[in-house]
mmCIF file of C-alpha atoms and ligand atoms in Angstrom:
data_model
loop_
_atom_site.group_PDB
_atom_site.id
_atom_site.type_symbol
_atom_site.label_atom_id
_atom_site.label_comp_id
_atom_site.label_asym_id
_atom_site.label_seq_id
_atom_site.Cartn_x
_atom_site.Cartn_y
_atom_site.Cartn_z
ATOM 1 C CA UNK A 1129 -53.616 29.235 3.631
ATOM 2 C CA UNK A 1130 -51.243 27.904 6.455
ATOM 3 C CA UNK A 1131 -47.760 28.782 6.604
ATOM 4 C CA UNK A 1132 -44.864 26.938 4.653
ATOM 5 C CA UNK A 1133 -42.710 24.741 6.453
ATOM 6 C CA UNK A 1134 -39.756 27.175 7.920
ATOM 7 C CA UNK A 1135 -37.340 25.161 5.841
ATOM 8 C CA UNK A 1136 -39.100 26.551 2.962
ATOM 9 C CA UNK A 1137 -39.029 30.120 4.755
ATOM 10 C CA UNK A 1138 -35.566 30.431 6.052
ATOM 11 C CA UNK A 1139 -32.710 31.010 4.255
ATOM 12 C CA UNK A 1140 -30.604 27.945 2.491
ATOM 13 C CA UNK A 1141 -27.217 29.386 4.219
ATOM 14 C CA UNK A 1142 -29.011 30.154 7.731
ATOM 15 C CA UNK A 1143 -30.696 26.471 8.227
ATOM 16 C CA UNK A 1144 -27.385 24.703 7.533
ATOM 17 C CA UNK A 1145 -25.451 27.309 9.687
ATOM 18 C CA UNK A 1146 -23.190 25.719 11.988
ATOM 19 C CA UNK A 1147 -23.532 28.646 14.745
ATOM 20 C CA UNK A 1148 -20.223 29.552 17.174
ATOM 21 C CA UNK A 1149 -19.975 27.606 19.746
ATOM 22 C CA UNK A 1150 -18.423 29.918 22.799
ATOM 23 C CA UNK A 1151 -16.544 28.313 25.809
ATOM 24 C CA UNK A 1152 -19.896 29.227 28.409
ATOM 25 C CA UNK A 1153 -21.708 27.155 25.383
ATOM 26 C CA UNK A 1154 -19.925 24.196 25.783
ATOM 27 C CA UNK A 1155 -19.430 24.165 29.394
ATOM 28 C CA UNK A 1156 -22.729 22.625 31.063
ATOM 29 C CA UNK A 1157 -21.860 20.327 33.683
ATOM 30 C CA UNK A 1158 -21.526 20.499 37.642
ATOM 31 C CA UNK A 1159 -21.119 23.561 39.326
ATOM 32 C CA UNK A 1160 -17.544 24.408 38.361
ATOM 33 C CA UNK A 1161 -15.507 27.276 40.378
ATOM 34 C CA UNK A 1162 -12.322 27.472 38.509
ATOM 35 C CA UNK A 1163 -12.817 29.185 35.124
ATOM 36 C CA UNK A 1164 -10.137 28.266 32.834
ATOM 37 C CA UNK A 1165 -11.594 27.666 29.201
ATOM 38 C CA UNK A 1166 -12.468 31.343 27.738
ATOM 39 C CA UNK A 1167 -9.207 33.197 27.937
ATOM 40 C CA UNK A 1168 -10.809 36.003 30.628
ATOM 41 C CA UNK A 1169 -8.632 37.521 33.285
ATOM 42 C CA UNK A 1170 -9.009 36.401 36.454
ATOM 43 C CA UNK A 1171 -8.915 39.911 38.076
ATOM 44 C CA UNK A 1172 -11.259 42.884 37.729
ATOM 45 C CA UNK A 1173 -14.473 40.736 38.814
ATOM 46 C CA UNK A 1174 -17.364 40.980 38.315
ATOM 47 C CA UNK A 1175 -16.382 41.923 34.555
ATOM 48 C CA UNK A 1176 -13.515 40.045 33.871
ATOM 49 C CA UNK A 1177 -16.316 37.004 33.179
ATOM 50 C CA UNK A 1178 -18.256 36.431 30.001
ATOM 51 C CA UNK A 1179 -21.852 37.153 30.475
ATOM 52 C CA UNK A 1180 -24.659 34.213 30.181
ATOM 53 C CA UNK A 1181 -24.923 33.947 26.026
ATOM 54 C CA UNK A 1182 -28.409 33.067 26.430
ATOM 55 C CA UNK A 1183 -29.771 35.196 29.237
ATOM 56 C CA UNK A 1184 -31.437 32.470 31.019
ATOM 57 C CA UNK A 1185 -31.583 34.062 34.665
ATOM 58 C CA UNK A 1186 -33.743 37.049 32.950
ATOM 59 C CA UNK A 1187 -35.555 35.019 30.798
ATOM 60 C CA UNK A 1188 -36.415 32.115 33.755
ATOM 61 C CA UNK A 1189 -38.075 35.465 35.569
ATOM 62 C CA UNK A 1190 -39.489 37.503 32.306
ATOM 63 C CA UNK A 1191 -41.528 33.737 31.111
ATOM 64 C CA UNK A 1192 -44.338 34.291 33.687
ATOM 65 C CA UNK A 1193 -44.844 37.786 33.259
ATOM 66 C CA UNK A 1194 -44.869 37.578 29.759
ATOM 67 C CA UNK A 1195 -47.156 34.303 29.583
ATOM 68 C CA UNK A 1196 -44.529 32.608 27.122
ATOM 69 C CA UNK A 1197 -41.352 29.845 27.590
ATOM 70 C CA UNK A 1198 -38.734 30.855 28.484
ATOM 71 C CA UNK A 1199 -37.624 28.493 25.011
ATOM 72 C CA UNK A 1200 -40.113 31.250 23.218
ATOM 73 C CA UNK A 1201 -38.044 34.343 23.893
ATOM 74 C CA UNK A 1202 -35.046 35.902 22.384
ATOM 75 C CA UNK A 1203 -33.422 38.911 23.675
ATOM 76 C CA UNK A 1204 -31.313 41.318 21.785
ATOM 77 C CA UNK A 1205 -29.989 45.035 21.737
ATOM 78 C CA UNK A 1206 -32.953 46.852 21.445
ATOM 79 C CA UNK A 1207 -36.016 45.404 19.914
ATOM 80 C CA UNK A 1208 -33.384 46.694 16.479
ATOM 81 C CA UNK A 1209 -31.403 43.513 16.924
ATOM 82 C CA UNK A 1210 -34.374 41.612 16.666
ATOM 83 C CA UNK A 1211 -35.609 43.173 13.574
ATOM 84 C CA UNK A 1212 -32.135 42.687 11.989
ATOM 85 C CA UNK A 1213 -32.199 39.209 12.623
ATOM 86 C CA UNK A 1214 -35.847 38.467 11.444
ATOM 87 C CA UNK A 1215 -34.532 39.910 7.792
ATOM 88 C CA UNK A 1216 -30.958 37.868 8.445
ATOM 89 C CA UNK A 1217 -32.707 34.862 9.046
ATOM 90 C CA UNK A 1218 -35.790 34.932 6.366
ATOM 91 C CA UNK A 1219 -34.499 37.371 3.198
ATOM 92 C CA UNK A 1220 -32.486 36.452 0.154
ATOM 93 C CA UNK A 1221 -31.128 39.893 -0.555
ATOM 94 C CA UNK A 1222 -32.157 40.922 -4.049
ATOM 95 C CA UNK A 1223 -34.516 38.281 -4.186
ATOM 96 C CA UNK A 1224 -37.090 37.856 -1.024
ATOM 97 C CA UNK A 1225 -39.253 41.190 -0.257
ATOM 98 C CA UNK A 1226 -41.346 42.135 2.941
ATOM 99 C CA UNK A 1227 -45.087 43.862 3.132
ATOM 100 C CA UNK A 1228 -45.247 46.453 5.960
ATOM 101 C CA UNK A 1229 -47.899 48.659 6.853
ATOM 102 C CA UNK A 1230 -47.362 52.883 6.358
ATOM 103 C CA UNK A 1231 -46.965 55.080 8.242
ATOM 104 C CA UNK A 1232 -45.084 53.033 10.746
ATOM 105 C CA UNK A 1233 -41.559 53.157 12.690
ATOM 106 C CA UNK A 1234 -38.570 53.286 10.429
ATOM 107 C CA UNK A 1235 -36.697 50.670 11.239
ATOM 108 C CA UNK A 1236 -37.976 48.079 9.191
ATOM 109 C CA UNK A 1237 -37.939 49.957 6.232
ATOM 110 C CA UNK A 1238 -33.782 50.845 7.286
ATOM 111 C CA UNK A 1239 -33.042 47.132 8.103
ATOM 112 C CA UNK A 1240 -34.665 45.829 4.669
ATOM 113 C CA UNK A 1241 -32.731 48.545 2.804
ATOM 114 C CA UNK A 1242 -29.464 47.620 4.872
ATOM 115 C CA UNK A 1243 -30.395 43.407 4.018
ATOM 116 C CA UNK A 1244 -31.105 44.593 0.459
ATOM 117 C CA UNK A 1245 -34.486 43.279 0.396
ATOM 118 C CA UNK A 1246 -37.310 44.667 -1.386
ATOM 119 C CA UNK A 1247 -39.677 46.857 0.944
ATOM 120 C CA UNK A 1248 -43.274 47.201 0.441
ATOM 121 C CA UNK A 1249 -45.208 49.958 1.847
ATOM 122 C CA UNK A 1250 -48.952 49.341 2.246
ATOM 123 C CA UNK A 1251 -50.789 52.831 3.339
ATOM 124 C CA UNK A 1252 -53.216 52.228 6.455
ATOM 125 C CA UNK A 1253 -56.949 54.511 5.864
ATOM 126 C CA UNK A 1254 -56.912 57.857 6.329
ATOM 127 C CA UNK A 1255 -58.056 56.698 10.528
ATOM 128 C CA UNK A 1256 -54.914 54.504 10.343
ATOM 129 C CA UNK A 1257 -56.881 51.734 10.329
ATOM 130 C CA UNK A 1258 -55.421 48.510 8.536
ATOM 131 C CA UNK A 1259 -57.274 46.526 5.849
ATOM 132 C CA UNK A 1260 -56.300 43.246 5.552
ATOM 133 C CA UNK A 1261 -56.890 41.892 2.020
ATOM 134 C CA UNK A 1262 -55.256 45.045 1.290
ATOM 135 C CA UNK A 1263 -52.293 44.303 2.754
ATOM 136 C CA UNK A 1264 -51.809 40.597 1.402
ATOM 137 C CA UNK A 1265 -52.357 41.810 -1.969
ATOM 138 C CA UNK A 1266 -49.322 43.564 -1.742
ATOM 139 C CA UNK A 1267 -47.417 39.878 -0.901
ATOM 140 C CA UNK A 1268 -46.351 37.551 -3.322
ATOM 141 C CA UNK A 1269 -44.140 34.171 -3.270
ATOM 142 C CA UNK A 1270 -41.117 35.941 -2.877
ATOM 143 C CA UNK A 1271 -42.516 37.969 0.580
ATOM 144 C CA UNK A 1272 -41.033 36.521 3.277
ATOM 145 C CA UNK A 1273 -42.293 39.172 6.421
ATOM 146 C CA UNK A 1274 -45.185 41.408 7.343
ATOM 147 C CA UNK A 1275 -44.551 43.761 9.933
ATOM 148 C CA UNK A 1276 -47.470 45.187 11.603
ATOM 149 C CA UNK A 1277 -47.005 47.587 14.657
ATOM 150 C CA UNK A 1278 -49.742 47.780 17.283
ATOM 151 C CA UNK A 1279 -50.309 49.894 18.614
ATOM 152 C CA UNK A 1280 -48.850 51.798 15.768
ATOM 153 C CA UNK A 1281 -46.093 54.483 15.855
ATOM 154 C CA UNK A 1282 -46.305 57.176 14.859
ATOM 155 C CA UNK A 1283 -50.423 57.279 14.790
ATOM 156 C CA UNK A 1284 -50.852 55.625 18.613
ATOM 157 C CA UNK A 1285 -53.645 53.389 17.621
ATOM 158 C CA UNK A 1286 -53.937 50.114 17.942
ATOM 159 C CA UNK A 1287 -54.721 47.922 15.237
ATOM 160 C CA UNK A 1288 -58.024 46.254 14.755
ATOM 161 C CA UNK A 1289 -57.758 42.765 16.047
ATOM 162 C CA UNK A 1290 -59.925 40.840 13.528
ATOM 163 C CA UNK A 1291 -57.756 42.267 10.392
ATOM 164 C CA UNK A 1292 -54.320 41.108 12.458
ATOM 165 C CA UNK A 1293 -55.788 37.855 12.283
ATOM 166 C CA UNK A 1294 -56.681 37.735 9.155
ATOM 167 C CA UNK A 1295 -53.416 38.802 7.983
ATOM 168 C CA UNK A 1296 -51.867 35.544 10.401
ATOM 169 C CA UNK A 1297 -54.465 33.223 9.279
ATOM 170 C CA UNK A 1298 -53.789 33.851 5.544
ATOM 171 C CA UNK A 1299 -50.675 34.550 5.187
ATOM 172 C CA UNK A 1300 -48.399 31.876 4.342
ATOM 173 C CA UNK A 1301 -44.716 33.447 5.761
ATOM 174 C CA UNK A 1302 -43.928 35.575 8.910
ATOM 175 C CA UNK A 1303 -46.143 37.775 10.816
ATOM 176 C CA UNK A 1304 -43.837 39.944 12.962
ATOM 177 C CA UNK A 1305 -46.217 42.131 15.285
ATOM 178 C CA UNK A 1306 -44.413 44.989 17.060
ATOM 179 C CA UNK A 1307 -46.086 45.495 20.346
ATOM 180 C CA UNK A 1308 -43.659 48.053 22.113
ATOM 181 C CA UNK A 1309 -46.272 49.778 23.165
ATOM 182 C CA UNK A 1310 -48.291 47.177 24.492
ATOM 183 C CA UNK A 1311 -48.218 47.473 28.389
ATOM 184 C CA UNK A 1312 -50.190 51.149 27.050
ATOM 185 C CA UNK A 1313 -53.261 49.526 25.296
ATOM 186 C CA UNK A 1314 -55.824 47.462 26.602
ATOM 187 C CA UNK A 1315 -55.958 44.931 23.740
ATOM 188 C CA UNK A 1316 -54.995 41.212 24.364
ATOM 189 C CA UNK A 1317 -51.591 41.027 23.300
ATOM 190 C CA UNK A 1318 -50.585 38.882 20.858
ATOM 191 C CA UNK A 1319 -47.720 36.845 22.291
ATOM 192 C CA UNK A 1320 -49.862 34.656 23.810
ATOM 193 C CA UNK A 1321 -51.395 33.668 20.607
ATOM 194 C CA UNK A 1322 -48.096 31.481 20.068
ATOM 195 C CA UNK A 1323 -49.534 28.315 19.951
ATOM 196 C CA UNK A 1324 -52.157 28.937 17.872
ATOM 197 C CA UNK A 1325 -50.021 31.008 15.126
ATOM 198 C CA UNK A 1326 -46.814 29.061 14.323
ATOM 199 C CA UNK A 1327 -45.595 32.021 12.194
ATOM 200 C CA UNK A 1328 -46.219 34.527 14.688
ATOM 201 C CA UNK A 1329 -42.990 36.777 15.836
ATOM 202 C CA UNK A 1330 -43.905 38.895 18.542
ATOM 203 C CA UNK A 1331 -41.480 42.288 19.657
ATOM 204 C CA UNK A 1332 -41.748 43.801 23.300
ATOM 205 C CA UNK A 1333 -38.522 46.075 24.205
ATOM 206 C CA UNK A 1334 -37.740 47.789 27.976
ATOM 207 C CA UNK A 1335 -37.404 51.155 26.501
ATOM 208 C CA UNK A 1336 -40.843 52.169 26.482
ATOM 209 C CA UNK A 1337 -43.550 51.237 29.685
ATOM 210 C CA UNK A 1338 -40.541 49.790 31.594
ATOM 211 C CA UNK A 1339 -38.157 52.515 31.558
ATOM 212 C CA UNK A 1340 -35.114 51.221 30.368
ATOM 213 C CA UNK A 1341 -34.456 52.196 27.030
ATOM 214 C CA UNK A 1342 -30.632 53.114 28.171
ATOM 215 C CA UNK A 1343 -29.963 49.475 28.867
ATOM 216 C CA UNK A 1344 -30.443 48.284 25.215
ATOM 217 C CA UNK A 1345 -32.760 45.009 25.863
ATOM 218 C CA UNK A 1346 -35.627 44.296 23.403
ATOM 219 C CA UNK A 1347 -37.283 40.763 23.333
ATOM 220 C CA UNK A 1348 -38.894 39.143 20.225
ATOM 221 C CA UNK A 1349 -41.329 36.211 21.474
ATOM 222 C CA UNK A 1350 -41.916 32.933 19.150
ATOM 223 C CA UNK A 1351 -42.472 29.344 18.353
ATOM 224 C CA UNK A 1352 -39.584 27.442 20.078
ATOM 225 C CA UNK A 1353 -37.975 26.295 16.380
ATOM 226 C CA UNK A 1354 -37.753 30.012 15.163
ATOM 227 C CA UNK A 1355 -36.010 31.307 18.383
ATOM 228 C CA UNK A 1356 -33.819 28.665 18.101
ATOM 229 C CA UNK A 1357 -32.721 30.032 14.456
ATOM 230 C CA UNK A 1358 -32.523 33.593 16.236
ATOM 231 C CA UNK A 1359 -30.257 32.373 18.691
ATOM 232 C CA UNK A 1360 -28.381 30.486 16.051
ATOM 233 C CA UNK A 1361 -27.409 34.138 13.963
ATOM 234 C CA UNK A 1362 -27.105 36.402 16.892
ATOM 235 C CA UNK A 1363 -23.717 37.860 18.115
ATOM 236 C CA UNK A 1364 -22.692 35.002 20.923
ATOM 237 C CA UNK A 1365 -22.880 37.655 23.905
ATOM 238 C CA UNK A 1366 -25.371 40.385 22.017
ATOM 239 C CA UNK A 1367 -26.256 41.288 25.908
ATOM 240 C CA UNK A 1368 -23.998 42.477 27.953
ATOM 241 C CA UNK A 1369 -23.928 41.446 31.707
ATOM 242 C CA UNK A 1370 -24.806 44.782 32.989
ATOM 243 C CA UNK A 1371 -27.789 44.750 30.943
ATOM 244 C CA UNK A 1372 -28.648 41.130 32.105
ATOM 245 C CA UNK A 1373 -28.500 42.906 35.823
ATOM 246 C CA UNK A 1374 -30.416 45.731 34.978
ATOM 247 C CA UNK A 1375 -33.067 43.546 33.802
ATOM 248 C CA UNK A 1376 -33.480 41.501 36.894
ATOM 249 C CA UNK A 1377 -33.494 44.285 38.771
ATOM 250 C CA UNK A 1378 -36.527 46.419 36.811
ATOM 251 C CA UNK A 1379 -38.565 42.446 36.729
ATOM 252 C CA UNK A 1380 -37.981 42.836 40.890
ATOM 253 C CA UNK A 1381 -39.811 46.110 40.215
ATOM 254 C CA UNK A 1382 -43.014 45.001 38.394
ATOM 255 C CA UNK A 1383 -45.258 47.046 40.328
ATOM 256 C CA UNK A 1384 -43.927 50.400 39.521
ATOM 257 C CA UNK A 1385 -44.102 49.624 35.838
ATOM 258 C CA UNK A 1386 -47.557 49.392 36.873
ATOM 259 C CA UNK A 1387 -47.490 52.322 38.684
ATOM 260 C CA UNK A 1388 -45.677 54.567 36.192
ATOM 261 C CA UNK A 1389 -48.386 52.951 33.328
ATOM 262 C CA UNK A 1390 -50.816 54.234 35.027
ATOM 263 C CA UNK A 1391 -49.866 57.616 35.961
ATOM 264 C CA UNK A 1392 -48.900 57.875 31.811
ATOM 265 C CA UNK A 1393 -52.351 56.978 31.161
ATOM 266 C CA UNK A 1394 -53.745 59.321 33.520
ATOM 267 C CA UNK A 1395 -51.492 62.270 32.450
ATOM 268 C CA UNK A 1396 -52.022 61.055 29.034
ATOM 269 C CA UNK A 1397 -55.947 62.242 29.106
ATOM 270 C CA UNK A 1398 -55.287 65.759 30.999
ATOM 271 C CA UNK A 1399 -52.382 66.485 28.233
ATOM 272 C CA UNK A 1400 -54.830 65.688 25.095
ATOM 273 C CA UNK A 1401 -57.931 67.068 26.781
ATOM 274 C CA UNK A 1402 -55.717 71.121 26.841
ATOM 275 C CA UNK A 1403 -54.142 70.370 24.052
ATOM 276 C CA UNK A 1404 -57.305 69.798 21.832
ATOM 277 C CA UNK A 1405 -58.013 73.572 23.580
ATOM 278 C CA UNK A 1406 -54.532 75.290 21.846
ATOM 279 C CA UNK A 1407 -55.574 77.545 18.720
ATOM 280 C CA UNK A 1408 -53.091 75.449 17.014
ATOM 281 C CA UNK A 1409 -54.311 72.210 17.131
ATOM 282 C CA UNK A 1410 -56.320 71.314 14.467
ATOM 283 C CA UNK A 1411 -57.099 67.520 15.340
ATOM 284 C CA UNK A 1412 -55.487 64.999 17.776
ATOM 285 C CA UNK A 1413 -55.807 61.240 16.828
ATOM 286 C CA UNK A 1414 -57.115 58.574 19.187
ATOM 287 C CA UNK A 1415 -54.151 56.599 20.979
ATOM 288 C CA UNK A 1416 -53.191 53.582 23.109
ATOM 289 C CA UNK A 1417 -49.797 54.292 23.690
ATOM 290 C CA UNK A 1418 -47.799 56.970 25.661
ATOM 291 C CA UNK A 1419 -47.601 59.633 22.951
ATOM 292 C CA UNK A 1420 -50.544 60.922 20.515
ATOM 293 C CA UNK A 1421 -50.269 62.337 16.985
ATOM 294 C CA UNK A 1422 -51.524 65.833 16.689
ATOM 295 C CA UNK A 1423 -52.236 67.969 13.549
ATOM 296 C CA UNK A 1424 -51.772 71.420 14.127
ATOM 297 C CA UNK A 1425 -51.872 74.681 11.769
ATOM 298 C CA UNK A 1426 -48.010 74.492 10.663
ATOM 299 C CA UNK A 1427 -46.205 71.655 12.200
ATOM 300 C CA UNK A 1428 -42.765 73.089 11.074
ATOM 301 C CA UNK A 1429 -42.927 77.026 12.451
ATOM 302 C CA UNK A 1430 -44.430 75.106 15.537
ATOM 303 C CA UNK A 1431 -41.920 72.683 15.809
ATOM 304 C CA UNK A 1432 -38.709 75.011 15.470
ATOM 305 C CA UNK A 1433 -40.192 77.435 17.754
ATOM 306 C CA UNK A 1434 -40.981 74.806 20.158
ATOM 307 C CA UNK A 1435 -37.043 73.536 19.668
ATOM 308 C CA UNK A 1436 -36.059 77.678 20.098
ATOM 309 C CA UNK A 1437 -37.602 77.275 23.797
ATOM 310 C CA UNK A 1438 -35.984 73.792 24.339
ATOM 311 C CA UNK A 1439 -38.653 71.796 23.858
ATOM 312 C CA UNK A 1440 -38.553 68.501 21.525
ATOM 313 C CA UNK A 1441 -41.241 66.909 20.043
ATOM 314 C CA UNK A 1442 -41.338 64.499 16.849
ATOM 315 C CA UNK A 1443 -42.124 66.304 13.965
ATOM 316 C CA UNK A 1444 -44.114 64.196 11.421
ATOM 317 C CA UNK A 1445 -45.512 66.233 8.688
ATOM 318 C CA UNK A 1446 -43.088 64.585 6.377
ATOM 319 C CA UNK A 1447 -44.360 61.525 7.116
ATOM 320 C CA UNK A 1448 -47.392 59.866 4.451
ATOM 321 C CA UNK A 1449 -50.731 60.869 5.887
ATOM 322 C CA UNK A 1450 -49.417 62.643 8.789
ATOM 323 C CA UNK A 1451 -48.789 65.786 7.368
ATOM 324 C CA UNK A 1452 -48.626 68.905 9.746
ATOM 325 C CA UNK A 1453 -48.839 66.424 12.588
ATOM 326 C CA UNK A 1454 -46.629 66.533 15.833
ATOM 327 C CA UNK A 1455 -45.679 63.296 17.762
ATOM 328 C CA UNK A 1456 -46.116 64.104 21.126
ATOM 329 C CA UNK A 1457 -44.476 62.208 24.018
ATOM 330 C CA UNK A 1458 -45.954 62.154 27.365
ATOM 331 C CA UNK A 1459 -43.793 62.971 30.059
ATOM 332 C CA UNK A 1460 -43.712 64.451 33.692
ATOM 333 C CA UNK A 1461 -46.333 66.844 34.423
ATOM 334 C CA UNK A 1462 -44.039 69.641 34.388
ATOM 335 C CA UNK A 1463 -42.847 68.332 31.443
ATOM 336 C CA UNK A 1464 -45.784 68.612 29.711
ATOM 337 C CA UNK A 1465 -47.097 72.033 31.374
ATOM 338 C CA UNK A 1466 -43.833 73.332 29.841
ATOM 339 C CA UNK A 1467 -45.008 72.041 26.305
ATOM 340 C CA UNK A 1468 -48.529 73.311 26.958
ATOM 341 C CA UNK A 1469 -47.860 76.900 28.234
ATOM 342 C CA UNK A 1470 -45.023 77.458 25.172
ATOM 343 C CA UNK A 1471 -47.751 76.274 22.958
ATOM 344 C CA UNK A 1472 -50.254 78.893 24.562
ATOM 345 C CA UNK A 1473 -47.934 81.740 23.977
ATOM 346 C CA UNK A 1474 -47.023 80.444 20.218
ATOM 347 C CA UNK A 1475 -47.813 83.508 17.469
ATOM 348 C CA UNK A 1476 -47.320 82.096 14.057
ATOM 349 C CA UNK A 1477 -45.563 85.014 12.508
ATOM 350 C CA UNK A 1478 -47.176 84.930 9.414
ATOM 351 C CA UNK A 1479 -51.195 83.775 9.233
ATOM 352 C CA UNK A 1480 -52.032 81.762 6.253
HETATM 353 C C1 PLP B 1653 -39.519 52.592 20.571
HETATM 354 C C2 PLP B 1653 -39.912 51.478 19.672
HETATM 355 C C3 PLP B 1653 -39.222 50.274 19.725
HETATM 356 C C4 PLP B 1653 -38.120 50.054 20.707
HETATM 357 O O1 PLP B 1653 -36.929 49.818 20.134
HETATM 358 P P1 PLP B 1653 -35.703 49.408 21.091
HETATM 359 O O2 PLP B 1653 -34.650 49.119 20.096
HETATM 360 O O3 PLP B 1653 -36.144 48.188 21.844
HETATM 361 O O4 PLP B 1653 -35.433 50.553 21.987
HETATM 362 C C5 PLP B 1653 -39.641 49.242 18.907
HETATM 363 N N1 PLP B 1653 -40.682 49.389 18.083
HETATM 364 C C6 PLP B 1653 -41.366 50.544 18.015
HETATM 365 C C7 PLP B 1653 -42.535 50.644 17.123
HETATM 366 C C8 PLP B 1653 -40.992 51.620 18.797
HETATM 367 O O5 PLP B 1653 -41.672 52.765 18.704
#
């Protein structure tokens, strides 16, 4: 099946949306210097000026590292704003639904009950592995997005590539493929599949591998048309122009991303390998991102001791299939030697 035409896909009130049209909007011309259409002071620079609605300057220099257009990205406040939109743009509340695979992050789940569209859990294997007919048997004419998260939080695995496709191939409406943890994993990623899937939404953020998550900046990557209906619904200036700076400045810095990757990875593999050697740990999960799920004898007594000796991990075990597991970050070495050494001294009070 291919996909509908996005008329068919988007909602009646979004495609005839007549967006806002700011003052920086309408202004393209010469270079101007005297700034007297948006009702900003003319003191306190540089903030007295509204920033750059569309972010152009970050995207121009995020394109090429990316692979994508800079036409094929939209950037928002957090990789949130762009899951907001995706459900603003595509679901009829009370009407429309959306498939999603479980266990995964909570957002999506929040945003469709915040939209008032229908969510539809689809449990991955008991290896978090996703089956694809599976999943589209769950979908029906009224499901408008899939959300798949590779690799997935909170398990750390990535998804099998052949069953993505499958689920892109056959399924008629929006694919939206978290990839925040991306830059972790070695598999392709799939943003630069965007010519070959037209209903392909792709979400990267700078909170994870970049090291930004204070500045708020996620970026959801897609056919030209579809980012044009994101930047249609978004707030006019939904990123600030301290973010916009603190963007350019981290793409200047490229190679200690790189760096910082690698040194996660690295740590990543001496943290699992002791941890796998605790009494408590009962089983940790393979991962390509910079945390691992962990299943340990008694995830809560763990976890609120750990929290007694300042220590915070994610607890999971309330989570479907993850129960007793702890999400585990990976940070500094001393960080995690802090985590590791607590852990050795842990005596459950009670043995069951
Ligand atoms: C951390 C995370 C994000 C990032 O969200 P931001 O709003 O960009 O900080 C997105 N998706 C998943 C699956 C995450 O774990």
């Amino acid at each position: 099946m291919s996909m509908k035409p996005l008329q068919k896909l988007v909602r009646p009130n979004i495609w005839a949306l007549k967006p806002y049209s700011s003052a920086r909007d309408e202004y393209k011309g010469a270079a101007a210097s005297v700034f007297l259409d948006a009702n900003e002071n003319p003191y306190n620079a540089p903030y007295n000026r509204y920033p750059d609605p569309l972010q152009l300057e970050v995207k121009e220099m995020l394109a090429p590292v990316k692979g994508v257009k800079p036409g094929q990205i939209f950037l928002g406040n957090g990789s949130d704003e762009a899951i907001d939109l995706a459900f603003r743009i595509f679901c009829e509340p009370k009407t429309d639904n959306v498939v999603a695979i479980a266990p995964t992050y909570g957002m999506y789940k929040v945003c469709a009950d915040i939209n008032d569209v229908a969510y539809r859990p689809v449990l991955l294997d008991d290896g978090f592995r996703l089956d694809a007919g599976k999943l589209l048997a769950a979908a029906d004419e009224h499901t408008k997005l899939i959300f798949l998260c590779s690799p997935n939080n909170p398990s750390g695995n990535d998804l099998e590539r052949e069953e993505i496709v499958k689920v892109l191939e056959r399924f008629p409406g929006m694919v939206v493929i978290d990839e925040a943890y991306a830059d972790f994993s070695e598999q392709k990623p799939f943003r630069e599949e965007l010519e070959t899937y037209p209903n392909l939404i792709v979400l990267n953020t700078f909170s994870k591998a970049w090291g930004s998550a204070a500045i708020r900046l996620g970026m959801a990557f897609a056919s030209e048309e579809v980012i044009s209906l994101f930047n249609k619904v978004k707030y006019p200036y939904n990123v600030n122009q301290l973010t916009q700076r603190q963007a350019v400045e981290i793409l200047k810095k490229r190679f200690d991303v790189d760096k910082w990757v690698k040194t996660l990875l690295r740590e990543r593999g001496q943290v699992m390998a002791a941890f796998a050697e605790l009494d408590i740990c009962e089983k940790i999960y393979p991962t390509n991102a910079n945390f691992f799920l962990a299943k340990v004898k008694g995830a809560d007594a763990i976890y609120a001791y750990l929290v007694k000796n300042g220590i915070i991990v994610r607890n999971r075990s309330r989570v479907e299939l993850c129960g007793d597991c702890l999400r585990v970050t990976i940070g500094t070495p001393q960080e995690d030697n802090s985590l590791l050494g607590a852990l050795r001294s842990y005596k459950p009070e009670t043995i069951k």
